[in-house]
C-alpha cells in the first residue's frame, strides 16, 4: 500500500495516550496506545505528571508513525485532541512544569468555587463562559497552582510562566517551545474565555486573579499550530488541527448540523448537542460551550458532563479487583436477568451535570449476602446509562427531544451497555464503524486544513453507522428502574450535605 495524505491523530486522554494514523478514507492504518499513572495525593485530588503525558504521547506517536511507514503510508499532517480542563503551568525558558497537571476530575478547589458562588458571581461567569462555578474547570486550578507554588505568582505576572490545557503543553513541546497556542474549544473550558466575544475575558481574569501573560493564543480548530521538531519524530510535520476530546468526538461523528447529538463513553461520559451558530443558555444546569470554529464558522453546543463512566469499570478492575478486564462486565451483567435492586452511584469525583455536587461520594445501594461481582458489574454499567438518561431529561426540559443517539468511546465496545442504554433512554443508539471518533475528529480537522478534505460535507459519508440498538424494554420496567436510580441519587445527595 502507498497512501500519501495520511493524518496522525494524537488523542491524549485521561487514562492513556493514543496515536492513530488514518488514511484519507478514515481507515485506521496504525495505532499505538499507552496507559500512564494516575496520582491521588489526597481525597478528591487527581494529578498527572506532565512528563508522563509527554513521554507516553511521544512514544505512541513514534510507534504509530513507524508502523504506518512500514505499510507505505505517508503522514502529511497532525491533529491533536485531548482531555480537557486539565491544567498545566510550565516555565517558558526551561519548558519544565512547575507542578503536576491538576486533572479535570480534581475537586480541591470546591470551597473556593463555593465562596465565589456565595458572593453571587455565578450568573455573570455563566453568562460569559457558558459554564458554572465548579472545580471541574481550569480557572480555579490555575489559581491554586499560582497560590501554592513558591514564587509562581510573581513569575506568572512577569510573563515567565505559561498556562495550557494538555493540547497547549503538547504543542509547546512538539514545536520546541516556539508555539504557545490552544484552540477555541479548549479555551472555552477554562472559565476565562468569553464564548460570545471569542476572547479571553479581562473581567474574569481579574475575578480569578490570573495574569493575562500566562495565557496561550487562541486559534480556530483547523489552523496552523507550527511544525514538529525533526529531532522528535524524525521529520517536521505540520500540526493543523486541535480540539478538546469531546468536541473532536462530535466532529468525528459529523455532528455539523444543529440538532445533531453524540455521547462519548470514556473515563467520563459527555453528551454534546450541536446548537448551531447561537449559544443556548440552559435552564437545567447543562453547559453551553463552543463545539468548534472551522473555516471562520463557529457552532456552539449544549453539553452534559458525567465525571465517571468507564472509570467505574476501571475501579472494579483496579480498585476492588472484582474483574480482570473491562470487557468482563458484559459477561457478568448478562448472567443476571435483572439488577436485583442493586444500584451504584459512581460519584467518585463528585456529581457533574445536572446535579453539580462536588462533595458527593460514590455509593452502592441494595446489597444483600447474595450480591457478588455480577451485581456490581451490572450496577456500574447501568449507572452510566441512568446518568445519560438524566442528561437527556435535562435537555428535554430545555426543549430538545432527540430521537437517536450517536455513541462512541472505549466503553461502547460493550454491546450489553449499548442495548441497556437504548432501553433506558427509549430511543435508538447508533454505533459507528470507526469507534475512535475522538481521534478521527482531530484527523478531520488537520485534513481540512491540509486540503485533504474540501469541506465538512465531504467528511460525512466516511464514518457510517455500524450497529443500531433498538429499545425493547417495557415501559413499566423502565420507569421502575429509573425510579430506583432516582432514589439512589437522592440518598447520595443527602449524604453529601
Ligand atoms: N468492554 C468494555 N466494557 C465496559 N467498559 C469498557 C470496555 N472497554 C473499555 N471500557 C472502559 O472505557 C474506558 C476507556 O475508554 P477510552 O475512550 O479509551 O477512555 P479515555 O479516553 O477517557 O482514556 C475505560 O475506563 C474502560 O474501563
Ligand atoms: O479523557 P476523557 O475521554 O474521559 O475526556 C475527559 C474530558 O475531556 C473532560 O472534560
Short mmCIF file of C-alpha atoms and ligand atoms in Angstrom, two decimals:
data_model
loop_
_atom_site.label_atom_id
_atom_site.label_comp_id
_atom_site.label_asym_id
_atom_site.label_seq_id
_atom_site.Cartn_x
_atom_site.Cartn_y
_atom_site.Cartn_z
CA UNK A 1 0.00 0.00 0.00
CA UNK A 2 1.20 3.51 -0.70
CA UNK A 3 -1.00 6.20 0.72
CA UNK A 4 0.00 9.83 0.68
CA UNK A 5 -2.06 12.29 2.70
CA UNK A 6 -2.45 10.18 5.84
CA UNK A 7 -3.03 12.01 9.09
CA UNK A 8 -1.60 11.30 12.54
CA UNK A 9 -4.16 11.92 15.29
CA UNK A 10 -2.87 12.32 18.82
CA UNK A 11 -5.58 11.50 21.39
CA UNK A 12 -4.22 12.40 24.82
CA UNK A 13 -6.91 11.02 27.18
CA UNK A 14 -7.34 10.86 30.93
CA UNK A 15 -6.00 7.35 31.34
CA UNK A 16 -3.95 6.78 28.21
CA UNK A 17 -2.25 8.44 25.28
CA UNK A 18 -3.08 7.15 21.85
CA UNK A 19 -1.74 7.84 18.37
CA UNK A 20 -3.64 6.71 15.31
CA UNK A 21 -2.68 7.14 11.67
CA UNK A 22 -5.77 7.46 9.48
CA UNK A 23 -5.89 7.06 5.72
CA UNK A 24 -7.69 9.86 3.85
CA UNK A 25 -10.68 7.46 3.75
CA UNK A 26 -10.86 7.30 7.58
CA UNK A 27 -9.44 3.80 7.76
CA UNK A 28 -7.05 3.07 10.61
CA UNK A 29 -3.56 2.44 9.20
CA UNK A 30 -1.77 2.08 12.55
CA UNK A 31 -2.43 2.61 16.21
CA UNK A 32 -0.42 2.73 19.41
CA UNK A 33 -1.68 3.27 22.96
CA UNK A 34 -0.04 3.62 26.36
CA UNK A 35 -1.67 3.94 29.77
CA UNK A 36 0.02 6.17 32.33
CA UNK A 37 -0.10 6.58 36.08
CA UNK A 38 -2.86 8.43 37.90
CA UNK A 39 -1.90 10.20 41.13
CA UNK A 40 -4.36 10.65 44.01
CA UNK A 41 -2.32 12.65 46.57
CA UNK A 42 -5.33 13.44 48.82
CA UNK A 43 -9.08 12.80 48.98
CA UNK A 44 -10.65 14.30 45.88
CA UNK A 45 -7.31 15.26 44.31
CA UNK A 46 -6.30 13.83 40.92
CA UNK A 47 -2.98 14.69 39.27
CA UNK A 48 -0.96 13.67 36.21
CA UNK A 49 2.78 14.04 35.86
CA UNK A 50 3.13 16.17 32.69
CA UNK A 51 6.30 14.24 31.82
CA UNK A 52 4.22 11.02 31.76
CA UNK A 53 1.79 12.76 29.43
CA UNK A 54 4.65 13.91 27.21
CA UNK A 55 6.66 10.66 27.21
CA UNK A 56 3.65 8.43 26.55
CA UNK A 57 2.49 10.75 23.76
CA UNK A 58 5.90 10.87 22.10
CA UNK A 59 6.31 7.12 22.39
CA UNK A 60 2.91 6.26 20.83
CA UNK A 61 3.48 8.79 18.03
CA UNK A 62 6.82 7.18 17.14
CA UNK A 63 5.32 3.69 17.16
CA UNK A 64 2.26 4.60 15.10
CA UNK A 65 4.42 6.51 12.59
CA UNK A 66 6.87 3.61 12.25
CA UNK A 67 4.04 1.10 11.67
CA UNK A 68 2.42 3.40 9.13
CA UNK A 69 5.72 3.92 7.30
CA UNK A 70 6.28 0.16 7.14
CA UNK A 71 2.91 -0.08 5.37
CA UNK A 72 3.97 2.57 2.86
CA UNK A 73 1.81 5.35 4.31
CA UNK A 74 2.96 8.96 4.40
CA UNK A 75 1.76 11.32 7.13
CA UNK A 76 1.02 14.81 5.84
CA UNK A 77 -0.39 16.44 8.98
CA UNK A 78 -1.05 16.05 12.70
CA UNK A 79 -4.29 16.66 14.59
CA UNK A 80 -4.35 16.84 18.38
CA UNK A 81 -7.22 16.10 20.71
CA UNK A 82 -7.02 15.96 24.48
CA UNK A 83 -8.60 15.53 27.89
CA UNK A 84 -9.99 18.99 28.54
CA UNK A 85 -9.67 21.40 31.53
CA UNK A 86 -6.61 19.59 32.95
CA UNK A 87 -4.28 22.39 33.91
CA UNK A 88 -0.51 22.56 33.39
CA UNK A 89 1.75 25.52 34.13
CA UNK A 90 5.33 25.48 32.92
CA UNK A 91 8.40 27.68 32.79
CA UNK A 92 8.75 29.23 29.33
CA UNK A 93 12.53 29.18 29.43
CA UNK A 94 13.09 25.59 30.55
CA UNK A 95 9.81 24.05 29.41
CA UNK A 96 9.58 22.38 32.83
CA UNK A 97 6.18 22.20 34.58
CA UNK A 98 6.15 23.92 37.96
CA UNK A 99 3.56 21.50 39.39
CA UNK A 100 1.80 18.31 38.34
CA UNK A 101 -1.13 18.66 35.96
CA UNK A 102 -4.31 19.15 38.00
CA UNK A 103 -6.80 16.85 36.33
CA UNK A 104 -10.35 17.82 35.36
CA UNK A 105 -11.73 15.37 37.95
CA UNK A 106 -9.86 17.08 40.81
CA UNK A 107 -12.11 18.60 43.49
CA UNK A 108 -9.56 20.53 45.60
CA UNK A 109 -11.00 23.92 44.66
CA UNK A 110 -14.59 23.05 45.64
CA UNK A 111 -14.55 25.50 48.55
CA UNK A 112 -13.16 28.42 46.56
CA UNK A 113 -15.85 27.78 43.94
CA UNK A 114 -18.46 27.75 46.67
CA UNK A 115 -17.32 31.09 48.10
CA UNK A 116 -17.42 32.67 44.63
CA UNK A 117 -20.93 31.25 44.23
CA UNK A 118 -21.92 32.57 47.66
CA UNK A 119 -20.74 36.02 46.55
CA UNK A 120 -23.35 35.86 43.78
CA UNK A 121 -20.83 35.63 40.93
CA UNK A 122 -22.05 32.51 39.17
CA UNK A 123 -24.58 34.26 36.94
CA UNK A 124 -22.02 36.63 35.47
CA UNK A 125 -19.43 33.85 34.98
CA UNK A 126 -22.04 31.65 33.37
CA UNK A 127 -23.30 34.37 31.02
CA UNK A 128 -19.77 34.96 29.74
CA UNK A 129 -18.40 31.43 29.62
CA UNK A 130 -21.47 29.19 29.40
CA UNK A 131 -20.01 27.23 32.36
CA UNK A 132 -20.72 27.09 36.10
CA UNK A 133 -18.58 27.71 39.16
CA UNK A 134 -17.28 24.20 39.68
CA UNK A 135 -13.77 22.83 40.34
CA UNK A 136 -14.08 20.93 37.04
CA UNK A 137 -12.93 23.94 35.01
CA UNK A 138 -9.37 25.28 34.74
CA UNK A 139 -9.58 28.77 36.31
CA UNK A 140 -9.55 27.79 39.99
CA UNK A 141 -6.94 25.10 39.28
CA UNK A 142 -4.62 27.76 37.77
CA UNK A 143 -5.20 29.99 40.78
CA UNK A 144 -4.44 27.09 43.14
CA UNK A 145 -1.07 26.44 41.46
CA UNK A 146 -0.15 30.15 41.45
CA UNK A 147 -1.07 30.41 45.14
CA UNK A 148 0.66 27.23 46.26
CA UNK A 149 3.90 27.04 44.29
CA UNK A 150 6.50 29.35 45.77
CA UNK A 151 7.24 32.39 43.63
CA UNK A 152 4.77 31.33 40.93
CA UNK A 153 2.56 34.41 41.18
CA UNK A 154 5.41 36.86 40.54
CA UNK A 155 6.88 34.73 37.73
CA UNK A 156 3.44 34.48 36.13
CA UNK A 157 2.89 38.23 36.30
CA UNK A 158 6.26 38.90 34.65
CA UNK A 159 5.46 36.58 31.74
CA UNK A 160 7.90 33.82 32.68
CA UNK A 161 5.26 31.10 33.02
CA UNK A 162 2.84 29.59 30.53
CA UNK A 163 -0.53 28.01 31.26
CA UNK A 164 -2.03 25.46 28.99
CA UNK A 165 -4.52 22.65 28.76
CA UNK A 166 -2.88 19.44 27.56
CA UNK A 167 -3.09 20.44 23.87
CA UNK A 168 -1.06 23.61 24.54
CA UNK A 169 1.55 21.74 26.52
CA UNK A 170 1.98 19.16 23.75
CA UNK A 171 2.11 21.85 21.04
CA UNK A 172 4.77 23.70 23.06
CA UNK A 173 6.87 20.57 23.41
CA UNK A 174 6.35 19.30 19.85
CA UNK A 175 7.34 22.65 18.34
CA UNK A 176 10.39 23.02 20.55
CA UNK A 177 8.91 25.78 22.69
CA UNK A 178 8.07 28.09 19.81
CA UNK A 179 4.26 27.98 19.80
CA UNK A 180 2.07 28.78 22.81
CA UNK A 181 -1.44 28.23 21.49
CA UNK A 182 -4.73 26.49 22.11
CA UNK A 183 -7.96 26.19 20.17
CA UNK A 184 -11.36 27.72 20.87
CA UNK A 185 -12.89 24.53 22.26
CA UNK A 186 -10.19 24.05 24.88
CA UNK A 187 -10.22 27.76 25.71
CA UNK A 188 -13.98 27.51 26.25
CA UNK A 189 -13.41 25.06 29.15
CA UNK A 190 -11.24 27.33 31.28
CA UNK A 191 -13.90 29.67 32.75
CA UNK A 192 -11.74 32.53 31.42
CA UNK A 193 -12.90 32.67 27.81
CA UNK A 194 -15.88 34.73 26.70
CA UNK A 195 -17.65 32.40 24.29
CA UNK A 196 -19.77 35.17 22.77
CA UNK A 197 -16.99 37.71 22.11
CA UNK A 198 -14.48 34.90 21.43
CA UNK A 199 -11.70 36.37 23.59
CA UNK A 200 -10.02 35.96 26.97
CA UNK A 201 -12.23 37.97 29.32
CA UNK A 202 -10.41 40.65 31.37
CA UNK A 203 -13.17 40.78 33.99
CA UNK A 204 -12.90 37.04 34.58
CA UNK A 205 -9.11 37.18 34.74
CA UNK A 206 -9.48 39.82 37.44
CA UNK A 207 -12.11 37.81 39.27
CA UNK A 208 -9.98 34.65 39.38
CA UNK A 209 -6.72 36.61 39.95
CA UNK A 210 -4.93 35.27 36.88
CA UNK A 211 -2.44 37.36 34.85
CA UNK A 212 -3.12 37.51 31.11
CA UNK A 213 0.58 36.98 30.38
CA UNK A 214 0.32 33.24 31.03
CA UNK A 215 -2.46 32.55 28.55
CA UNK A 216 -2.00 30.94 25.13
CA UNK A 217 -3.07 32.43 21.82
CA UNK A 218 -6.48 31.06 20.81
CA UNK A 219 -6.84 29.68 17.29
CA UNK A 220 -9.50 28.01 15.17
CA UNK A 221 -9.81 24.21 15.32
CA UNK A 222 -8.33 23.89 11.83
CA UNK A 223 -5.38 26.24 11.86
CA UNK A 224 -1.60 26.46 11.68
CA UNK A 225 -0.12 25.30 15.00
CA UNK A 226 3.52 25.12 13.82
CA UNK A 227 5.69 22.14 12.84
CA UNK A 228 7.11 19.32 14.95
CA UNK A 229 10.84 19.42 15.57
CA UNK A 230 12.72 16.97 13.36
CA UNK A 231 14.61 15.52 16.33
CA UNK A 232 11.37 14.32 17.93
CA UNK A 233 9.61 12.32 15.21
CA UNK A 234 12.35 12.10 12.58
CA UNK A 235 10.61 14.63 10.36
CA UNK A 236 8.93 18.00 10.56
CA UNK A 237 5.16 17.53 10.34
CA UNK A 238 2.69 20.42 10.43
CA UNK A 239 0.16 20.44 13.29
CA UNK A 240 -3.03 21.58 11.57
CA UNK A 241 -5.94 20.66 13.83
CA UNK A 242 -6.78 20.87 17.55
CA UNK A 243 -9.96 20.28 19.59
CA UNK A 244 -10.87 19.13 23.08
CA UNK A 245 -11.72 15.43 23.03
CA UNK A 246 -15.49 15.73 23.41
CA UNK A 247 -15.77 18.31 20.65
CA UNK A 248 -13.43 16.19 18.50
CA UNK A 249 -15.74 13.19 19.02
CA UNK A 250 -18.69 15.30 17.85
CA UNK A 251 -16.67 16.26 14.76
CA UNK A 252 -15.68 12.60 14.22
CA UNK A 253 -19.39 11.73 14.39
CA UNK A 254 -20.07 14.51 11.86
CA UNK A 255 -22.38 16.43 14.19
CA UNK A 256 -22.17 19.51 11.97
CA UNK A 257 -25.91 20.26 11.85
CA UNK A 258 -27.93 21.98 14.53
CA UNK A 259 -29.73 19.23 16.49
CA UNK A 260 -27.06 16.53 15.95
CA UNK A 261 -26.18 14.84 19.24
CA UNK A 262 -23.48 12.40 20.37
CA UNK A 263 -22.43 10.77 23.62
CA UNK A 264 -18.88 9.58 24.32
CA UNK A 265 -18.15 6.91 26.93
CA UNK A 266 -14.50 7.01 28.06
CA UNK A 267 -13.32 7.75 31.59
CA UNK A 268 -16.34 10.03 31.89
CA UNK A 269 -19.35 10.45 29.62
CA UNK A 270 -20.11 13.62 27.73
CA UNK A 271 -23.24 14.34 25.70
CA UNK A 272 -22.93 17.18 23.18
CA UNK A 273 -25.78 18.66 21.21
CA UNK A 274 -24.93 21.00 18.32
CA UNK A 275 -27.00 24.18 18.84
CA UNK A 276 -25.83 25.93 15.67
CA UNK A 277 -24.47 29.47 15.45
CA UNK A 278 -26.16 30.52 18.71
CA UNK A 279 -25.02 29.64 22.22
CA UNK A 280 -28.03 28.34 24.16
CA UNK A 281 -28.22 29.10 27.88
CA UNK A 282 -29.58 26.04 29.69
CA UNK A 283 -32.15 26.39 32.45
CA UNK A 284 -31.26 22.91 33.67
CA UNK A 285 -27.60 23.13 34.57
CA UNK A 286 -26.21 21.94 31.28
CA UNK A 287 -23.16 23.73 29.92
CA UNK A 288 -23.06 25.98 26.92
CA UNK A 289 -19.76 25.57 25.13
CA UNK A 290 -18.01 26.02 21.79
CA UNK A 291 -18.49 22.99 19.53
CA UNK A 292 -15.90 24.20 17.01
CA UNK A 293 -14.67 27.01 14.85
CA UNK A 294 -13.91 25.66 11.38
CA UNK A 295 -13.10 27.98 8.46
CA UNK A 296 -14.25 31.03 10.48
CA UNK A 297 -17.65 29.48 11.31
CA UNK A 298 -18.40 28.84 14.97
CA UNK A 299 -21.01 26.39 16.23
CA UNK A 300 -21.99 26.07 19.87
CA UNK A 301 -23.05 23.03 21.87
CA UNK A 302 -25.12 22.20 24.89
CA UNK A 303 -23.13 19.75 26.98
CA UNK A 304 -23.94 17.33 29.77
CA UNK A 305 -20.84 16.13 31.62
CA UNK A 306 -20.72 12.95 33.71
CA UNK A 307 -17.43 12.54 35.52
CA UNK A 308 -17.37 8.76 35.96
CA UNK A 309 -18.37 6.29 33.24
CA UNK A 310 -15.66 3.80 32.18
CA UNK A 311 -13.79 4.87 35.32
CA UNK A 312 -16.38 2.91 37.37
CA UNK A 313 -15.42 -0.19 35.38
CA UNK A 314 -11.76 0.64 35.95
CA UNK A 315 -12.47 0.86 39.67
CA UNK A 316 -13.98 -2.63 39.60
CA UNK A 317 -10.82 -3.83 37.81
CA UNK A 318 -8.04 -1.90 39.56
CA UNK A 319 -9.65 -0.61 42.77
CA UNK A 320 -11.60 -3.50 44.29
CA UNK A 321 -10.34 -6.02 41.70
CA UNK A 322 -13.55 -7.98 41.16
CA UNK A 323 -12.95 -8.22 37.41
CA UNK A 324 -9.79 -8.81 35.37
CA UNK A 325 -10.69 -6.95 32.19
CA UNK A 326 -13.16 -4.16 31.43
CA UNK A 327 -14.90 -6.45 28.93
CA UNK A 328 -15.75 -8.91 31.78
CA UNK A 329 -18.55 -6.55 32.83
CA UNK A 330 -20.57 -7.59 29.79
CA UNK A 331 -20.33 -11.33 30.55
CA UNK A 332 -21.17 -10.72 34.23
CA UNK A 333 -24.06 -8.31 33.64
CA UNK A 334 -25.66 -10.77 31.20
CA UNK A 335 -25.73 -13.51 33.83
CA UNK A 336 -28.46 -11.67 35.76
CA UNK A 337 -31.96 -11.33 34.42
CA UNK A 338 -32.44 -8.06 36.30
CA UNK A 339 -30.40 -5.85 38.68
CA UNK A 340 -31.82 -7.35 41.92
CA UNK A 341 -32.29 -3.84 43.30
CA UNK A 342 -28.54 -3.07 43.34
CA UNK A 343 -27.65 0.49 42.25
CA UNK A 344 -24.24 2.13 42.08
CA UNK A 345 -23.92 5.93 42.13
CA UNK A 346 -20.32 6.32 40.96
CA UNK A 347 -19.81 9.82 42.38
CA UNK A 348 -16.08 9.16 42.89
CA UNK A 349 -15.30 12.68 41.68
CA UNK A 350 -18.48 14.36 42.92
CA UNK A 351 -21.53 14.50 40.68
CA UNK A 352 -21.48 16.52 37.46
CA UNK A 353 -24.47 17.51 35.34
CA UNK A 354 -27.25 18.02 36.13
CA UNK A 355 -26.55 17.79 39.90
CA UNK A 356 -23.20 19.62 40.25
CA UNK A 357 -22.41 18.42 43.75
CA UNK A 358 -18.61 18.34 44.14
CA UNK A 359 -18.88 16.90 47.67
CA UNK A 360 -20.89 13.81 46.64
CA UNK A 361 -19.17 10.46 47.20
CA UNK A 362 -19.70 7.13 45.45
CA UNK A 363 -22.27 4.73 46.90
CA UNK A 364 -23.73 1.29 46.31
CA UNK A 365 -27.30 0.56 47.44
CA UNK A 366 -29.34 -2.60 47.79
CA UNK A 367 -26.61 -5.13 48.62
CA UNK A 368 -27.53 -8.48 50.18
CA UNK A 369 -25.47 -11.56 51.09
CA UNK A 370 -26.31 -12.85 47.62
CA UNK A 371 -24.66 -9.86 45.90
CA UNK A 372 -21.44 -10.55 44.03
CA UNK A 373 -19.32 -9.38 41.10
CA UNK A 374 -22.25 -9.83 38.70
CA UNK A 375 -24.37 -7.31 40.60
CA UNK A 376 -21.52 -4.81 40.84
CA UNK A 377 -20.65 -5.11 37.15
CA UNK A 378 -24.26 -4.70 36.15
CA UNK A 379 -24.78 -1.76 38.52
CA UNK A 380 -21.68 0.03 37.13
CA UNK A 381 -22.87 -0.33 33.52
CA UNK A 382 -26.46 0.57 34.40
CA UNK A 383 -25.29 3.68 36.28
CA UNK A 384 -23.70 5.11 33.16
CA UNK A 385 -26.96 4.64 31.28
CA UNK A 386 -29.10 6.18 34.04
CA UNK A 387 -26.80 9.19 34.13
CA UNK A 388 -27.17 9.61 30.37
CA UNK A 389 -30.93 9.46 30.90
CA UNK A 390 -30.64 12.30 33.46
CA UNK A 391 -28.78 14.40 30.89
CA UNK A 392 -31.27 13.75 28.12
CA UNK A 393 -34.07 14.54 30.53
CA UNK A 394 -32.40 17.91 31.30
CA UNK A 395 -32.03 18.56 27.57
CA UNK A 396 -35.70 17.73 27.11
CA UNK A 397 -36.56 20.31 29.79
CA UNK A 398 -34.51 22.76 27.70
CA UNK A 399 -36.77 21.96 24.75
CA UNK A 400 -34.71 19.34 22.89
CA UNK A 401 -36.03 15.84 22.25
CA UNK A 402 -33.50 13.63 20.46
CA UNK A 403 -34.82 10.59 18.62
CA UNK A 404 -31.47 8.81 18.25
CA UNK A 405 -28.11 9.00 19.99
CA UNK A 406 -24.73 8.51 18.29
CA UNK A 407 -22.32 6.85 20.72
CA UNK A 408 -18.57 6.26 20.81
CA UNK A 409 -15.62 5.85 23.20
CA UNK A 410 -13.91 2.81 24.75
CA UNK A 411 -16.98 1.68 26.66
CA UNK A 412 -19.33 1.29 23.69
CA UNK A 413 -17.48 -1.85 22.65
CA UNK A 414 -19.79 -3.30 25.33
CA UNK A 415 -22.92 -4.46 23.47
CA UNK A 416 -24.84 -5.09 26.68
CA UNK A 417 -24.29 -1.49 27.81
CA UNK A 418 -25.38 -0.14 24.40
CA UNK A 419 -28.58 -2.21 24.48
CA UNK A 420 -29.38 -1.18 28.07
CA UNK A 421 -28.71 2.45 27.11
CA UNK A 422 -31.24 2.23 24.29
CA UNK A 423 -33.75 0.50 26.62
CA UNK A 424 -33.42 3.12 29.35
CA UNK A 425 -33.46 6.12 27.00
CA UNK A 426 -36.20 4.56 24.89
CA UNK A 427 -34.54 5.80 21.69
CA UNK A 428 -32.22 4.09 19.24
CA UNK A 429 -28.48 4.09 19.90
CA UNK A 430 -26.17 4.22 16.89
CA UNK A 431 -22.58 2.99 16.98
CA UNK A 432 -20.31 3.99 14.09
CA UNK A 433 -17.90 1.86 12.08
CA UNK A 434 -14.89 3.76 13.47
CA UNK A 435 -15.39 3.86 17.24
CA UNK A 436 -12.25 6.00 17.64
CA UNK A 437 -14.27 9.07 16.73
CA UNK A 438 -12.30 11.38 19.03
CA UNK A 439 -9.07 10.73 17.15
CA UNK A 440 -10.96 10.75 13.87
CA UNK A 441 -12.32 14.23 14.65
CA UNK A 442 -8.78 15.53 15.21
CA UNK A 443 -7.70 13.93 11.93
CA UNK A 444 -10.63 15.54 10.11
CA UNK A 445 -9.61 18.97 11.40
CA UNK A 446 -6.00 18.56 10.30
CA UNK A 447 -7.18 17.10 6.98
CA UNK A 448 -9.46 20.07 6.35
CA UNK A 449 -6.62 22.49 6.97
CA UNK A 450 -4.20 20.45 4.82
CA UNK A 451 -6.69 20.46 1.95
CA UNK A 452 -7.08 16.66 2.09
CA UNK A 453 -10.81 17.24 2.62
CA UNK A 454 -12.53 20.02 0.71
CA UNK A 455 -15.23 20.75 3.31
CA UNK A 456 -17.08 19.28 6.29
CA UNK A 457 -19.70 17.96 3.81
CA UNK A 458 -17.00 15.80 2.25
CA UNK A 459 -16.48 14.01 5.59
CA UNK A 460 -19.96 12.79 6.31
CA UNK A 461 -20.02 9.57 4.29
CA UNK A 462 -16.73 8.35 5.88
CA UNK A 463 -17.99 7.03 9.21
CA UNK A 464 -21.19 5.12 8.67
CA UNK A 465 -23.35 3.58 11.42
CA UNK A 466 -22.15 0.02 12.07
CA UNK A 467 -24.74 -1.11 14.67
CA UNK A 468 -28.09 0.23 15.77
CA UNK A 469 -29.51 -0.79 19.16
CA UNK A 470 -33.29 -0.50 19.39
CA UNK A 471 -35.25 -0.10 22.63
CA UNK A 472 -37.13 -3.21 23.66
CA UNK A 473 -37.84 -2.75 27.38
CA UNK A 474 -41.45 -2.45 28.55
CA UNK A 475 -42.42 0.94 29.94
CA UNK A 476 -43.28 -0.30 33.46
CA UNK A 477 -39.87 -1.89 33.97
CA UNK A 478 -38.14 1.15 32.52
CA UNK A 479 -39.93 3.51 34.87
CA UNK A 480 -39.32 1.26 37.85
CA UNK A 481 -35.55 1.10 37.12
CA UNK A 482 -35.35 4.87 36.71
CA UNK A 483 -37.24 5.38 39.95
CA UNK A 484 -34.75 3.12 41.80
CA UNK A 485 -31.90 5.18 40.34
CA UNK A 486 -33.53 8.45 41.39
CA UNK A 487 -33.86 7.19 44.97
CA UNK A 488 -30.19 6.18 44.97
CA UNK A 489 -29.13 9.62 43.69
CA UNK A 490 -31.31 11.42 46.25
CA UNK A 491 -29.74 9.43 49.08
CA UNK A 492 -26.25 10.19 47.73
CA UNK A 493 -27.02 13.91 47.54
CA UNK A 494 -28.47 13.81 51.08
CA UNK A 495 -25.33 12.13 52.38
CA UNK A 496 -23.17 14.86 50.81
CA UNK A 497 -24.90 17.62 52.80
N1 LIG B 1 -15.79 -3.66 27.01
C1 LIG B 1 -15.87 -2.68 27.92
N2 LIG B 1 -16.89 -2.62 28.79
C2 LIG B 1 -17.00 -1.62 29.70
N3 LIG B 1 -16.10 -0.62 29.80
C3 LIG B 1 -15.05 -0.63 28.97
C4 LIG B 1 -14.87 -1.65 27.98
N4 LIG B 1 -13.72 -1.38 27.31
C5 LIG B 1 -13.22 -0.25 27.84
N5 LIG B 1 -14.00 0.21 28.84
C6 LIG B 1 -13.81 1.42 29.66
O1 LIG B 1 -13.62 2.50 28.77
C7 LIG B 1 -12.63 3.39 29.26
C8 LIG B 1 -11.59 3.63 28.19
O2 LIG B 1 -12.16 4.35 27.16
P1 LIG B 1 -11.33 5.48 26.41
O3 LIG B 1 -12.25 6.05 25.36
O4 LIG B 1 -10.04 4.90 25.98
O5 LIG B 1 -11.11 6.49 27.64
P2 LIG B 1 -10.21 7.80 27.88
O6 LIG B 1 -10.08 8.48 26.54
O7 LIG B 1 -11.03 8.57 28.87
O8 LIG B 1 -8.90 7.40 28.49
C9 LIG B 1 -12.02 2.77 30.49
O9 LIG B 1 -12.47 3.49 31.61
C10 LIG B 1 -12.54 1.34 30.49
O10 LIG B 1 -12.83 0.92 31.81
O1 LIG B 2 -10.34 11.58 28.85
P1 LIG B 2 -11.80 11.51 28.55
O2 LIG B 2 -12.03 10.96 27.17
O3 LIG B 2 -12.63 10.84 29.57
O4 LIG B 2 -12.34 13.02 28.45
C1 LIG B 2 -12.21 13.90 29.51
C2 LIG B 2 -12.95 15.18 29.22
O5 LIG B 2 -12.39 15.91 28.20
C3 LIG B 2 -13.05 16.02 30.47
O6 LIG B 2 -13.82 17.17 30.22
#
